PDB file of C-alpha atoms in Angstrom:
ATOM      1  CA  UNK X 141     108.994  50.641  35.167  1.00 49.00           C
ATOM      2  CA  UNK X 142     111.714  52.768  35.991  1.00 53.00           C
ATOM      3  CA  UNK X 143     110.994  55.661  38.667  1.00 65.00           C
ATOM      4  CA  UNK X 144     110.264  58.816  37.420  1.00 74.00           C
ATOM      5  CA  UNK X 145     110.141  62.213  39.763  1.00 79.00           C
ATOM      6  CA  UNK X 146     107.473  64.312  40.232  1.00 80.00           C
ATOM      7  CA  UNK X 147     107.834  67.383  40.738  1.00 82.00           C
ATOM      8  CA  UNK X 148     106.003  69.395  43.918  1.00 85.00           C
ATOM      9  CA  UNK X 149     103.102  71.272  42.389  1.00 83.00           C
ATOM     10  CA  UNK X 150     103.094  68.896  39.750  1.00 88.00           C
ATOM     11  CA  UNK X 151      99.256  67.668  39.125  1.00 92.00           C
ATOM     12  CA  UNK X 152      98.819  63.838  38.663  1.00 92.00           C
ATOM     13  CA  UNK X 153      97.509  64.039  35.334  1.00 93.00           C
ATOM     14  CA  UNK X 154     100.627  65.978  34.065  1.00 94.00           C
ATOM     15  CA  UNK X 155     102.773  63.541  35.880  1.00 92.00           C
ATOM     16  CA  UNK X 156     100.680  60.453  34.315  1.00 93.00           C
ATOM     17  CA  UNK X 157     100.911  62.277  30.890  1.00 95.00           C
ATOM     18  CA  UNK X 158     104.863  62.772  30.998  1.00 93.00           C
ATOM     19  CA  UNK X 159     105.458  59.070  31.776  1.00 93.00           C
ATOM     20  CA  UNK X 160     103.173  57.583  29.268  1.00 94.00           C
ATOM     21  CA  UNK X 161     104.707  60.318  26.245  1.00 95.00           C
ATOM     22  CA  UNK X 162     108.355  60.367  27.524  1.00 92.00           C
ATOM     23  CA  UNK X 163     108.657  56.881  26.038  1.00 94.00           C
ATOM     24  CA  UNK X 164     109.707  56.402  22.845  1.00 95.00           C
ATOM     25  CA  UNK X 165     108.120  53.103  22.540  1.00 97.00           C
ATOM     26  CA  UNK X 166     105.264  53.730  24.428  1.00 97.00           C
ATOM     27  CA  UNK X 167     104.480  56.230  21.630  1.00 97.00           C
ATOM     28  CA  UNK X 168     105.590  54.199  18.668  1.00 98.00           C
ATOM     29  CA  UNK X 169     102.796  52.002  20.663  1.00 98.00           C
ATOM     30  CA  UNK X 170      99.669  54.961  20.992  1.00 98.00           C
ATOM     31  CA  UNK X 171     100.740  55.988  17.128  1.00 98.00           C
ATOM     32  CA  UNK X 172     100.186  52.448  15.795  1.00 98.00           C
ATOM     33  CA  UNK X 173      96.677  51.727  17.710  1.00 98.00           C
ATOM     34  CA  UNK X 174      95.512  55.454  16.202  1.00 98.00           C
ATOM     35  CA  UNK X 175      95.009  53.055  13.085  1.00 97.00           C
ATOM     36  CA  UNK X 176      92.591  50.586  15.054  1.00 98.00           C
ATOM     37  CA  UNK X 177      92.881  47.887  17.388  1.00 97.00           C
ATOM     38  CA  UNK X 178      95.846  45.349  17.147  1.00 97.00           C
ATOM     39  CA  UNK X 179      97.365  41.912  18.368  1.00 94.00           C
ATOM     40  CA  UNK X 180     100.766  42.264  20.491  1.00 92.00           C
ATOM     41  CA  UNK X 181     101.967  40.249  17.788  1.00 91.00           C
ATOM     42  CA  UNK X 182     100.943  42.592  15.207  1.00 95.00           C
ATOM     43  CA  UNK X 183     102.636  45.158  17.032  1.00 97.00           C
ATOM     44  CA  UNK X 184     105.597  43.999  17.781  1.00 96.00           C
ATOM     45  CA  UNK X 185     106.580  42.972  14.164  1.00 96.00           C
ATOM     46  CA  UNK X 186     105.268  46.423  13.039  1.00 97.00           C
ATOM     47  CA  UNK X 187     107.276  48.337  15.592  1.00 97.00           C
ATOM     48  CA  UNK X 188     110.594  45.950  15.317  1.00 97.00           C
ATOM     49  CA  UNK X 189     110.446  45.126  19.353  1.00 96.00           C
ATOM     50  CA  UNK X 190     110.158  41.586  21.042  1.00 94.00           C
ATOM     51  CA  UNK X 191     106.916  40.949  22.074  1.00 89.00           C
ATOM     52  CA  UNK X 192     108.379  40.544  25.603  1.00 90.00           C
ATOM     53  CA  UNK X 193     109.186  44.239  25.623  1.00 90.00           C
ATOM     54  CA  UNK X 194     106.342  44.900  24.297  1.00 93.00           C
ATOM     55  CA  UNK X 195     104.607  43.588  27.002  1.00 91.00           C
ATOM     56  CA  UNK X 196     106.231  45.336  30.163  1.00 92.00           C
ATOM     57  CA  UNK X 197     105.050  48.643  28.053  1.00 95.00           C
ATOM     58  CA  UNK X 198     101.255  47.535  27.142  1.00 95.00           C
ATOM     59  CA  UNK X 199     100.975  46.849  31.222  1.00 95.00           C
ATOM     60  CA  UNK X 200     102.228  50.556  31.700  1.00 95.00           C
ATOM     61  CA  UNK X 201      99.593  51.723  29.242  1.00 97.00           C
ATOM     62  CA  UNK X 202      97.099  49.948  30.211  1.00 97.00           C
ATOM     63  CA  UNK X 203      97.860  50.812  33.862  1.00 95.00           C
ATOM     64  CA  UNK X 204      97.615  54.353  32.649  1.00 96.00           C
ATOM     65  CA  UNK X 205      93.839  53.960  30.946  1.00 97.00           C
ATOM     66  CA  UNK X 206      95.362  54.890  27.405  1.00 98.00           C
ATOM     67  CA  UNK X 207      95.347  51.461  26.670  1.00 98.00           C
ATOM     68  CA  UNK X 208      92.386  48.875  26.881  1.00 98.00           C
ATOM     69  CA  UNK X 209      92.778  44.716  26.276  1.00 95.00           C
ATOM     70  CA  UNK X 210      90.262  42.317  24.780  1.00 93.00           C
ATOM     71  CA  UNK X 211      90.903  38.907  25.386  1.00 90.00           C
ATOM     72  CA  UNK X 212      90.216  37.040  22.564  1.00 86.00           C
ATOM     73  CA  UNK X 213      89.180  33.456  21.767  1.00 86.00           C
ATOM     74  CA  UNK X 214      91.255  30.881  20.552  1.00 79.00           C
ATOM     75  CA  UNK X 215      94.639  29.406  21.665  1.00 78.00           C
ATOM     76  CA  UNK X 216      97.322  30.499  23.524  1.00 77.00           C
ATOM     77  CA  UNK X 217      95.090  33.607  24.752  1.00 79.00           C
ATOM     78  CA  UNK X 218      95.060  35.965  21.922  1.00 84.00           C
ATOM     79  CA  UNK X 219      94.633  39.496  22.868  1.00 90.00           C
ATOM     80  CA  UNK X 220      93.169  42.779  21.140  1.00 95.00           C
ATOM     81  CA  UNK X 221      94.584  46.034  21.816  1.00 97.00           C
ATOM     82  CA  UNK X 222      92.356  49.289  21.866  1.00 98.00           C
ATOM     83  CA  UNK X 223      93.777  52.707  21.781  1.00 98.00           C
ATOM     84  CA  UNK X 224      91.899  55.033  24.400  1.00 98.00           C
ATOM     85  CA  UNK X 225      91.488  58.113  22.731  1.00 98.00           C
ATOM     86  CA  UNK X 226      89.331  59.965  25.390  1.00 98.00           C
ATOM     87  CA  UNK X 227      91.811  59.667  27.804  1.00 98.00           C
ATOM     88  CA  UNK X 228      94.987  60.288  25.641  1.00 98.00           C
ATOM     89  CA  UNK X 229      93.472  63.704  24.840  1.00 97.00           C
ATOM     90  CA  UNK X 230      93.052  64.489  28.477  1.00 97.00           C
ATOM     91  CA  UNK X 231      96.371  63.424  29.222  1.00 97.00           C
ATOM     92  CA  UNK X 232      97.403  65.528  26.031  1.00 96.00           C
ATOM     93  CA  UNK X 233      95.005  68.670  27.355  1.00 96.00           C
ATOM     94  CA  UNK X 234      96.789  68.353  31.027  1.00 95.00           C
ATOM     95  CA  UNK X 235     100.160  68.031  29.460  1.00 95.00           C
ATOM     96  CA  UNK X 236      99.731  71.111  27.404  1.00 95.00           C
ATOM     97  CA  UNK X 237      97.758  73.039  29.849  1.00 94.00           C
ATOM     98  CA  UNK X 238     101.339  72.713  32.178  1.00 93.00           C
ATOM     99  CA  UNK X 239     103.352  73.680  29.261  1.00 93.00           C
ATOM    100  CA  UNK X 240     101.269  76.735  28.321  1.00 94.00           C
ATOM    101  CA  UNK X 241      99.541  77.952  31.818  1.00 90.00           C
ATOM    102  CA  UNK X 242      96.791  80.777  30.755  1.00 85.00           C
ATOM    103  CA  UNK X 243      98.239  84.674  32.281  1.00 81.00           C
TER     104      UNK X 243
END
């Protein structure tokens, strides 16, 4: 993933929350598992993106604890992906708690 500054001050959770929502396709990615779980293949087709690409970014998010992976049975390795909605939200609450600091 490409490098992306952070800024003195700046707390890790507002840095983690700006690189995992400053990606268009890493949110095209959070908006489609807000429907329930899905295959990378189900993904990709949905979203229009090569399931290569797709996979570089699912690392990133998973990396980042939005994300969770279920390997599945069957050929070839089938895998399940699981939006983590606890820890978007705190991501969410950290980035708007930066954007919006209380008086």
């Amino acid at each position: 993933m490409p490098y992306m500054m952070k800024i003195p001050g700046q707390s890790e959770e507002v840095h983690a929350a700006v690189q995992v929502l400053g990606n268009t396709l890493r949110v095209a990615i959070l908006s489609h598992l807000a429907f329930g779980p899905a295959t990378r293949a189900t993904i990709s087709g949905a979203l229009g993106v090569t399931e290569q690409s797709l996979s570089r970014q699912m690392a990133f998010l998973e990396e980042k604890g939005v994300v969770s992976t279920e390997v599945l049975p069957g050929r070839g390795r089938p895998t399940l992906h699981h939006l983590q909605s606890a820890r978007l939200s705190q991501l969410e609450r950290a980035l708007v708690a930066y954007l919006h600091p209380s008086p």
